[in-house]
Structures are given as structure tokens and as C-alpha cells.
PDB file of C-alpha atoms and ligand atoms in Angstrom:
ATOM      1  CA  MET A   1     110.086  68.557  86.581  1.00  0.00           C
ATOM      2  CA  GLY A   2     107.722  70.411  88.928  1.00  0.00           C
ATOM      3  CA  LYS A   3     104.460  68.911  90.171  1.00  0.00           C
ATOM      4  CA  ILE A   4     101.029  70.296  89.367  1.00  0.00           C
ATOM      5  CA  MET A   5      98.664  69.491  92.215  1.00  0.00           C
ATOM      6  CA  VAL A   6      94.988  70.358  92.517  1.00  0.00           C
ATOM      7  CA  MET A   7      93.797  70.219  96.127  1.00  0.00           C
ATOM      8  CA  GLU A   8      91.157  67.643  96.876  1.00  0.00           C
ATOM      9  CA  HIS A   9      90.699  68.242 100.574  1.00  0.00           C
ATOM     10  CA  PRO A  10      86.971  68.715 101.327  1.00  0.00           C
ATOM     11  CA  LEU A  11      87.581  71.651 103.685  1.00  0.00           C
ATOM     12  CA  ILE A  12      89.492  73.507 100.973  1.00  0.00           C
ATOM     13  CA  GLN A  13      86.741  72.826  98.418  1.00  0.00           C
ATOM     14  CA  HIS A  14      84.020  73.936 100.852  1.00  0.00           C
ATOM     15  CA  LYS A  15      85.798  77.188 101.684  1.00  0.00           C
ATOM     16  CA  ILE A  16      86.436  77.943  98.002  1.00  0.00           C
ATOM     17  CA  GLY A  17      82.706  77.446  97.403  1.00  0.00           C
ATOM     18  CA  ILE A  18      82.018  80.250  99.901  1.00  0.00           C
ATOM     19  CA  ILE A  19      84.577  82.763  98.593  1.00  0.00           C
ATOM     20  CA  ARG A  20      83.228  82.438  95.040  1.00  0.00           C
ATOM     21  CA  ARG A  21      79.835  83.805  96.117  1.00  0.00           C
ATOM     22  CA  THR A  22      79.075  87.448  95.261  1.00  0.00           C
ATOM     23  CA  GLU A  23      77.467  88.021  98.673  1.00  0.00           C
ATOM     24  CA  THR A  24      80.535  86.952 100.703  1.00  0.00           C
ATOM     25  CA  SER A  25      81.838  90.034 102.562  1.00  0.00           C
ATOM     26  CA  SER A  26      85.447  91.241 102.500  1.00  0.00           C
ATOM     27  CA  LYS A  27      85.872  90.201 106.123  1.00  0.00           C
ATOM     28  CA  GLU A  28      84.703  86.671 105.453  1.00  0.00           C
ATOM     29  CA  PHE A  29      86.566  86.483 102.150  1.00  0.00           C
ATOM     30  CA  ARG A  30      89.842  87.531 103.831  1.00  0.00           C
ATOM     31  CA  GLU A  31      89.411  85.059 106.690  1.00  0.00           C
ATOM     32  CA  LEU A  32      88.629  82.193 104.331  1.00  0.00           C
ATOM     33  CA  VAL A  33      91.545  82.917 101.972  1.00  0.00           C
ATOM     34  CA  GLY A  34      93.780  82.763 105.057  1.00  0.00           C
ATOM     35  CA  GLU A  35      92.284  79.431 106.118  1.00  0.00           C
ATOM     36  CA  ILE A  36      92.580  77.997 102.601  1.00  0.00           C
ATOM     37  CA  ALA A  37      96.242  79.053 102.506  1.00  0.00           C
ATOM     38  CA  MET A  38      96.809  77.285 105.817  1.00  0.00           C
ATOM     39  CA  PHE A  39      95.408  74.004 104.500  1.00  0.00           C
ATOM     40  CA  MET A  40      97.313  74.418 101.245  1.00  0.00           C
ATOM     41  CA  ALA A  41     100.541  74.996 103.185  1.00  0.00           C
ATOM     42  CA  TYR A  42      99.954  71.666 104.912  1.00  0.00           C
ATOM     43  CA  GLU A  43      99.683  69.902 101.548  1.00  0.00           C
ATOM     44  CA  ALA A  44     102.511  71.837  99.871  1.00  0.00           C
ATOM     45  CA  THR A  45     105.010  71.096 102.636  1.00  0.00           C
ATOM     46  CA  ARG A  46     104.566  67.316 102.519  1.00  0.00           C
ATOM     47  CA  GLY A  47     107.793  66.940 100.532  1.00  0.00           C
ATOM     48  CA  LEU A  48     110.054  68.775 103.016  1.00  0.00           C
ATOM     49  CA  LYS A  49     113.125  66.772 103.970  1.00  0.00           C
ATOM     50  CA  LEU A  50     113.604  65.356 107.461  1.00  0.00           C
ATOM     51  CA  ARG A  51     116.575  63.937 109.318  1.00  0.00           C
ATOM     52  CA  ASP A  52     116.868  61.807 112.431  1.00  0.00           C
ATOM     53  CA  ILE A  53     118.346  63.357 115.567  1.00  0.00           C
ATOM     54  CA  GLU A  54     118.863  61.870 119.015  1.00  0.00           C
ATOM     55  CA  ILE A  55     117.283  63.737 121.937  1.00  0.00           C
ATOM     56  CA  ASP A  56     116.594  63.204 125.653  1.00  0.00           C
ATOM     57  CA  THR A  57     112.993  63.017 126.766  1.00  0.00           C
ATOM     58  CA  PRO A  58     112.414  63.195 130.572  1.00  0.00           C
ATOM     59  CA  ILE A  59     112.326  59.366 130.423  1.00  0.00           C
ATOM     60  CA  THR A  60     115.003  58.216 127.971  1.00  0.00           C
ATOM     61  CA  LYS A  61     117.036  58.930 124.892  1.00  0.00           C
ATOM     62  CA  THR A  62     115.166  58.591 121.617  1.00  0.00           C
ATOM     63  CA  THR A  63     115.395  59.451 117.951  1.00  0.00           C
ATOM     64  CA  VAL A  64     113.080  62.121 116.559  1.00  0.00           C
ATOM     65  CA  LYS A  65     112.722  63.862 113.202  1.00  0.00           C
ATOM     66  CA  GLU A  66     113.602  67.457 112.440  1.00  0.00           C
ATOM     67  CA  LEU A  67     113.397  69.493 109.258  1.00  0.00           C
ATOM     68  CA  ALA A  68     116.657  69.099 107.367  1.00  0.00           C
ATOM     69  CA  GLY A  69     116.189  70.934 104.096  1.00  0.00           C
ATOM     70  CA  LYS A  70     116.647  74.575 103.206  1.00  0.00           C
ATOM     71  CA  LYS A  71     115.076  77.293 105.330  1.00  0.00           C
ATOM     72  CA  LEU A  72     111.770  78.563 103.975  1.00  0.00           C
ATOM     73  CA  ALA A  73     110.401  81.847 102.702  1.00  0.00           C
ATOM     74  CA  VAL A  74     106.934  82.990 101.688  1.00  0.00           C
ATOM     75  CA  VAL A  75     106.749  85.571  98.894  1.00  0.00           C
ATOM     76  CA  PRO A  76     103.302  87.044  98.196  1.00  0.00           C
ATOM     77  CA  ILE A  77     102.595  88.809  94.902  1.00  0.00           C
ATOM     78  CA  LEU A  78     101.037  92.135  95.990  1.00  0.00           C
ATOM     79  CA  ARG A  79      98.348  92.837  96.667  1.00  0.00           C
ATOM     80  CA  ALA A  80      96.167  89.756  96.655  1.00  0.00           C
ATOM     81  CA  GLY A  81      98.962  87.332  97.607  1.00  0.00           C
ATOM     82  CA  LEU A  82      99.165  89.075 100.986  1.00  0.00           C
ATOM     83  CA  GLY A  83      95.886  87.410 101.903  1.00  0.00           C
ATOM     84  CA  MET A  84      97.625  84.029 101.963  1.00  0.00           C
ATOM     85  CA  VAL A  85     100.663  84.987 104.082  1.00  0.00           C
ATOM     86  CA  GLU A  86      99.239  84.685 107.573  1.00  0.00           C
ATOM     87  CA  GLY A  87      97.776  81.251 106.883  1.00  0.00           C
ATOM     88  CA  MET A  88     101.109  80.069 105.510  1.00  0.00           C
ATOM     89  CA  LEU A  89     102.956  81.437 108.548  1.00  0.00           C
ATOM     90  CA  THR A  90     100.563  79.659 110.895  1.00  0.00           C
ATOM     91  CA  MET A  91     101.935  76.406 109.476  1.00  0.00           C
ATOM     92  CA  ILE A  92     105.574  77.509 108.945  1.00  0.00           C
ATOM     93  CA  PRO A  93     106.162  80.244 111.523  1.00  0.00           C
ATOM     94  CA  ALA A  94     109.941  80.405 111.056  1.00  0.00           C
ATOM     95  CA  ALA A  95     109.651  81.309 107.360  1.00  0.00           C
ATOM     96  CA  LYS A  96     110.855  84.739 106.284  1.00  0.00           C
ATOM     97  CA  VAL A  97     108.609  86.884 104.094  1.00  0.00           C
ATOM     98  CA  GLY A  98     109.542  88.738 100.891  1.00  0.00           C
ATOM     99  CA  HIS A  99     107.231  90.897  98.790  1.00  0.00           C
ATOM    100  CA  ILE A 100     106.911  91.283  95.044  1.00  0.00           C
ATOM    101  CA  GLY A 101     104.659  94.096  93.799  1.00  0.00           C
ATOM    102  CA  LEU A 102     103.013  93.482  90.428  1.00  0.00           C
ATOM    103  CA  TYR A 103      99.752  94.633  88.965  1.00  0.00           C
ATOM    104  CA  ARG A 104      98.217  93.457  85.748  1.00  0.00           C
ATOM    105  CA  ASP A 105      97.682  96.207  83.189  1.00  0.00           C
ATOM    106  CA  PRO A 106      93.930  96.016  82.443  1.00  0.00           C
ATOM    107  CA  GLU A 107      94.447  96.657  78.710  1.00  0.00           C
ATOM    108  CA  THR A 108      97.465  94.501  77.861  1.00  0.00           C
ATOM    109  CA  LEU A 109      97.003  92.012  80.746  1.00  0.00           C
ATOM    110  CA  LYS A 110     100.803  92.174  81.149  1.00  0.00           C
ATOM    111  CA  PRO A 111     102.292  92.417  84.650  1.00  0.00           C
ATOM    112  CA  VAL A 112     103.840  95.721  85.717  1.00  0.00           C
ATOM    113  CA  GLU A 113     106.487  95.557  88.459  1.00  0.00           C
ATOM    114  CA  TYR A 114     106.434  98.158  91.243  1.00  0.00           C
ATOM    115  CA  TYR A 115     108.129  96.580  94.266  1.00  0.00           C
ATOM    116  CA  CYS A 116     110.566  93.863  95.253  1.00  0.00           C
ATOM    117  CA  LYS A 117     111.974  93.256  98.730  1.00  0.00           C
ATOM    118  CA  LEU A 118     113.261  89.781  99.477  1.00  0.00           C
ATOM    119  CA  PRO A 119     115.060  88.230 102.469  1.00  0.00           C
ATOM    120  CA  ALA A 120     118.828  88.884 102.139  1.00  0.00           C
ATOM    121  CA  ASP A 121     119.534  85.144 102.063  1.00  0.00           C
ATOM    122  CA  CYS A 122     116.612  84.265  99.743  1.00  0.00           C
ATOM    123  CA  GLU A 123     118.819  82.318  97.310  1.00  0.00           C
ATOM    124  CA  GLU A 124     119.513  79.823 100.111  1.00  0.00           C
ATOM    125  CA  ARG A 125     115.816  79.344 100.854  1.00  0.00           C
ATOM    126  CA  GLU A 126     113.008  77.239  99.479  1.00  0.00           C
ATOM    127  CA  VAL A 127     110.399  79.788  98.420  1.00  0.00           C
ATOM    128  CA  PHE A 128     106.602  79.553  98.380  1.00  0.00           C
ATOM    129  CA  VAL A 129     105.140  82.249  96.096  1.00  0.00           C
ATOM    130  CA  THR A 130     101.507  83.061  96.901  1.00  0.00           C
ATOM    131  CA  ASP A 131      98.786  84.661  94.783  1.00  0.00           C
ATOM    132  CA  PRO A 132      95.116  83.624  94.969  1.00  0.00           C
ATOM    133  CA  MET A 133      94.643  83.938  91.184  1.00  0.00           C
ATOM    134  CA  LEU A 134      96.573  82.355  88.309  1.00  0.00           C
ATOM    135  CA  ALA A 135      94.838  83.785  85.215  1.00  0.00           C
ATOM    136  CA  THR A 136      97.012  84.290  82.114  1.00  0.00           C
ATOM    137  CA  GLY A 137     100.004  83.308  84.251  1.00  0.00           C
ATOM    138  CA  GLY A 138     101.876  86.530  83.392  1.00  0.00           C
ATOM    139  CA  SER A 139     102.182  87.761  86.997  1.00  0.00           C
ATOM    140  CA  ALA A 140     103.350  84.403  88.390  1.00  0.00           C
ATOM    141  CA  GLU A 141     105.815  83.977  85.527  1.00  0.00           C
ATOM    142  CA  ALA A 142     107.294  87.445  86.136  1.00  0.00           C
ATOM    143  CA  ALA A 143     107.493  87.006  89.930  1.00  0.00           C
ATOM    144  CA  ILE A 144     109.256  83.661  89.584  1.00  0.00           C
ATOM    145  CA  ALA A 145     111.662  85.093  86.998  1.00  0.00           C
ATOM    146  CA  MET A 146     112.520  87.848  89.516  1.00  0.00           C
ATOM    147  CA  LEU A 147     113.279  85.205  92.167  1.00  0.00           C
ATOM    148  CA  LYS A 148     115.416  83.197  89.760  1.00  0.00           C
ATOM    149  CA  GLU A 149     117.374  86.349  88.876  1.00  0.00           C
ATOM    150  CA  LYS A 150     118.229  86.625  92.580  1.00  0.00           C
ATOM    151  CA  GLY A 151     119.482  83.033  92.525  1.00  0.00           C
ATOM    152  CA  VAL A 152     116.506  81.244  94.133  1.00  0.00           C
ATOM    153  CA  LYS A 153     116.404  77.621  93.007  1.00  0.00           C
ATOM    154  CA  ASN A 154     113.620  75.833  94.884  1.00  0.00           C
ATOM    155  CA  ILE A 155     110.331  77.514  94.089  1.00  0.00           C
ATOM    156  CA  HIS A 156     106.705  76.512  94.686  1.00  0.00           C
ATOM    157  CA  PHE A 157     103.702  78.512  93.467  1.00  0.00           C
ATOM    158  CA  MET A 158     100.441  78.447  95.422  1.00  0.00           C
ATOM    159  CA  CYS A 159      97.121  79.788  94.138  1.00  0.00           C
ATOM    160  CA  VAL A 160      93.515  79.371  95.222  1.00  0.00           C
ATOM    161  CA  ILE A 161      91.980  79.456  91.710  1.00  0.00           C
ATOM    162  CA  ALA A 162      93.726  78.764  88.400  1.00  0.00           C
ATOM    163  CA  ALA A 163      92.683  78.944  84.767  1.00  0.00           C
ATOM    164  CA  PRO A 164      93.996  76.175  82.493  1.00  0.00           C
ATOM    165  CA  GLU A 165      95.619  78.897  80.326  1.00  0.00           C
ATOM    166  CA  GLY A 166      97.676  80.116  83.300  1.00  0.00           C
ATOM    167  CA  VAL A 167      98.736  76.638  84.408  1.00  0.00           C
ATOM    168  CA  LYS A 168      99.909  75.868  80.874  1.00  0.00           C
ATOM    169  CA  ALA A 169     101.827  79.133  80.519  1.00  0.00           C
ATOM    170  CA  LEU A 170     103.443  78.918  83.961  1.00  0.00           C
ATOM    171  CA  SER A 171     104.498  75.293  83.659  1.00  0.00           C
ATOM    172  CA  LYS A 172     105.960  76.033  80.218  1.00  0.00           C
ATOM    173  CA  ALA A 173     107.881  79.108  81.410  1.00  0.00           C
ATOM    174  CA  HIS A 174     109.065  77.501  84.665  1.00  0.00           C
ATOM    175  CA  PRO A 175     108.869  73.703  84.329  1.00  0.00           C
ATOM    176  CA  ASP A 176     110.921  73.225  87.506  1.00  0.00           C
ATOM    177  CA  VAL A 177     108.346  74.966  89.741  1.00  0.00           C
ATOM    178  CA  ASP A 178     105.704  73.035  91.711  1.00  0.00           C
ATOM    179  CA  ILE A 179     102.218  74.487  91.242  1.00  0.00           C
ATOM    180  CA  TYR A 180      99.611  73.983  93.984  1.00  0.00           C
ATOM    181  CA  ILE A 181      96.044  74.886  93.001  1.00  0.00           C
ATOM    182  CA  GLY A 182      92.952  75.110  95.214  1.00  0.00           C
ATOM    183  CA  ALA A 183      90.543  74.708  92.285  1.00  0.00           C
ATOM    184  CA  LEU A 184      91.118  74.489  88.546  1.00  0.00           C
ATOM    185  CA  ASP A 185      88.473  76.526  86.687  1.00  0.00           C
ATOM    186  CA  GLU A 186      87.154  76.468  83.121  1.00  0.00           C
ATOM    187  CA  HIS A 187      88.705  79.319  81.147  1.00  0.00           C
ATOM    188  CA  LEU A 188      89.455  83.055  80.959  1.00  0.00           C
ATOM    189  CA  ASN A 189      86.899  85.552  79.706  1.00  0.00           C
ATOM    190  CA  ASP A 190      87.644  88.352  77.200  1.00  0.00           C
ATOM    191  CA  HIS A 191      88.913  90.600  80.016  1.00  0.00           C
ATOM    192  CA  GLY A 192      91.307  87.960  81.340  1.00  0.00           C
ATOM    193  CA  TYR A 193      89.119  87.087  84.343  1.00  0.00           C
ATOM    194  CA  ILE A 194      88.825  83.486  85.463  1.00  0.00           C
ATOM    195  CA  VAL A 195      85.445  81.801  84.799  1.00  0.00           C
ATOM    196  CA  PRO A 196      83.619  80.952  87.034  1.00  0.00           C
ATOM    197  CA  GLY A 197      86.320  82.429  89.318  1.00  0.00           C
ATOM    198  CA  LEU A 198      85.552  84.845  92.113  1.00  0.00           C
ATOM    199  CA  GLY A 199      86.119  88.282  90.577  1.00  0.00           C
ATOM    200  CA  ASP A 200      89.092  90.446  91.524  1.00  0.00           C
ATOM    201  CA  ALA A 201      90.768  88.798  94.494  1.00  0.00           C
ATOM    202  CA  GLY A 202      92.690  91.920  95.588  1.00  0.00           C
ATOM    203  CA  ASP A 203      89.565  94.075  95.584  1.00  0.00           C
ATOM    204  CA  ARG A 204      87.612  91.437  97.492  1.00  0.00           C
ATOM    205  CA  ILE A 205      90.330  90.964 100.145  1.00  0.00           C
ATOM    206  CA  PHE A 206      90.876  94.674 100.720  1.00  0.00           C
ATOM    207  CA  GLY A 207      87.345  95.945  99.988  1.00  0.00           C
ATOM    208  CA  THR A 208      88.529  98.350  97.292  1.00  0.00           C
ATOM    209  CA  LYS A 209      85.539  98.005  94.978  1.00  0.00           C
TER     210      LYS A 209
HETATM  211  O1  LIG B   1      97.782  85.508  85.822  1.00  0.00           O
HETATM  212  P1  LIG B   1      97.577  86.957  85.493  1.00  0.00           P
HETATM  213  O2  LIG B   1      96.854  87.175  84.201  1.00  0.00           O
HETATM  214  O3  LIG B   1      98.844  87.758  85.578  1.00  0.00           O
HETATM  215  O4  LIG B   1      96.555  87.539  86.570  1.00  0.00           O
HETATM  216  C1  LIG B   1      96.654  87.265  87.925  1.00  0.00           C
HETATM  217  C2  LIG B   1      97.065  88.490  88.686  1.00  0.00           C
HETATM  218  O5  LIG B   1      96.022  89.470  88.659  1.00  0.00           O
HETATM  219  C3  LIG B   1      95.667  89.812  90.005  1.00  0.00           C
HETATM  220  O6  LIG B   1      96.388  90.889  90.463  1.00  0.00           O
HETATM  221  P2  LIG B   1      95.985  92.411  90.119  1.00  0.00           P
HETATM  222  O7  LIG B   1      96.688  92.903  88.915  1.00  0.00           O
HETATM  223  O8  LIG B   1      94.507  92.531  90.144  1.00  0.00           O
HETATM  224  O9  LIG B   1      96.631  93.190  91.343  1.00  0.00           O
HETATM  225  P3  LIG B   1      96.113  93.283  92.860  1.00  0.00           P
HETATM  226  O10 LIG B   1      96.494  92.008  93.527  1.00  0.00           O
HETATM  227  O11 LIG B   1      96.851  94.463  93.387  1.00  0.00           O
HETATM  228  O12 LIG B   1      94.626  93.481  92.842  1.00  0.00           O
HETATM  229  C4  LIG B   1      96.005  88.543  90.763  1.00  0.00           C
HETATM  230  O13 LIG B   1      96.112  88.742  92.153  1.00  0.00           O
HETATM  231  C5  LIG B   1      97.293  88.113  90.115  1.00  0.00           C
HETATM  232  O14 LIG B   1      98.440  88.758  90.625  1.00  0.00           O
HETATM  233  O1  LIG B   2      89.832  86.370  87.706  1.00  0.00           O
HETATM  234  C1  LIG B   2      90.821  87.059  88.011  1.00  0.00           C
HETATM  235  C2  LIG B   2      91.912  87.242  87.140  1.00  0.00           C
HETATM  236  C3  LIG B   2      92.960  88.003  87.560  1.00  0.00           C
HETATM  237  N1  LIG B   2      92.936  88.536  88.787  1.00  0.00           N
HETATM  238  C4  LIG B   2      91.899  88.391  89.639  1.00  0.00           C
HETATM  239  O2  LIG B   2      91.919  88.912  90.764  1.00  0.00           O
HETATM  240  N2  LIG B   2      90.853  87.639  89.220  1.00  0.00           N
HETATM  241 MG1  LIG B   3      93.397  92.824  91.595  1.00  0.00          MG
END
């Protein structure tokens, strides 16, 4: 069973408080989403496996820890998920990066796929899917189903803001996936936007509206 974890770190909460504000510029929004992703990566990687290895320091032999689990990959859901990639890579620089292109049809709220390029060995990797917004959950569900079709087994989903509706739908569709949430909001409005939310994350990151 996957974990559902809402971040409590004060720096994450403070930064989310800034990106919610209407007056926050695209530049600041983009920088802060990157910083939030970096802190979230720190929390989401706590469970990575370690093993003991013996090494030589300039003084003596000693035993140190090294990562022993699967190699890692970060897979943003385009576009808005791209805003979290650099922050993730700051913490896990050896991770490979795949891309899944989905947009949500504004009428049906269903995800429409337009791109998928994953690392060739993605099925051997532990994958962190990133998207700032988990609203109905349709986009995250579809992206994770695409990864599972390629044989990926260890999947984590990371979002900055989630609606309870999306968390419920995603954990039902993919109960094995860990879900890391920056802040859990109240509900979705009639247009499928998260309330209080922050508006359209992709438009705010890339300045398209
Ligand atoms: O949980 P859901 O109801 O599927 O909604 C969330 C999705 O909607 C947004 O993407 P959008 O369609 O705006 O695409 P964009 O990132 O290109 O702006 C967001 O970044 C998620 O991918
Ligand atoms: O509130 C929302 C919901 C979906 N996508 C966004 O970017 N924001
Ligand atoms: Mg958008």
C-alpha cells in the first residue's frame, strides 16, 4: 500500500503561501516551485535503501553508506510538472528524466495524451512523477498508467497542491503509489480548479496568461 504524505515542513508551507498569491510574478512563482520541489525531494527520498561499503579515508579504513536500491528517474507531466524537475535534480542529480505530455480538456476535464519519452531502462528505475496540481486526479492516473504499461513498478507521485477528490481518485486507481503533497486544499470548483489553489500552474510558471 502506498503512503499519502502531506508536507509539514515550515519552509514548504511558507513558500506555498507565496505562490498562491495573485500578485506573485511568473519569475518568482517558477523559482519557488523549484525550491518547493527540492524540499519535497528531500522528504520523498527518505525511504531509499542504503547498504554498507568499506572505503579508505586518508586516515583509515571505515564503513560508509551508499544508495543500494534501484536507480532513479524523474518524470514531469507537461507542462507544469517541468517546473519541479530542476529542484528534484538538485537533490538527486544522477536521476534520468522522462517526459509525459498531457493536457486536461477544459470541457470534459479528461486528460489528453500528446507526448511520451521515457529513459530506455525506465522499468528498472524508481520513478518520481511530478505535477504541481492534483485536481480530479485524471492526469496523474493516466501518467502512472502509462508508466505501468512500460513495466515501471516503483512509482511516487509528487504535487505541490492537491484536492481531496484527486487524492481519493489517485489512491483508488493506483493504491501502490506513494503520494507526496505540499498542501491539501478544500475542494474543486465547477471548472475543476482547486480551491483555494493557485490558479493554472502551467500558465503561472510559463507566463502564458
Ligand atoms: O488532476 P487533473 O484534473 O487531471 O488536473 C491536473 C492537471 O491539470 C494541469 O495541467 P493542464 O491541463 O493545465 O496542462 P499544462 O500543464 O500544460 O498547463 C495540471 O498541471 C495537471 O497536469
Ligand atoms: O487548480 C488547478 C487545477 C488543474 N490544473 C491547474 O493548473 N490548477
Ligand atoms: Mg495548465
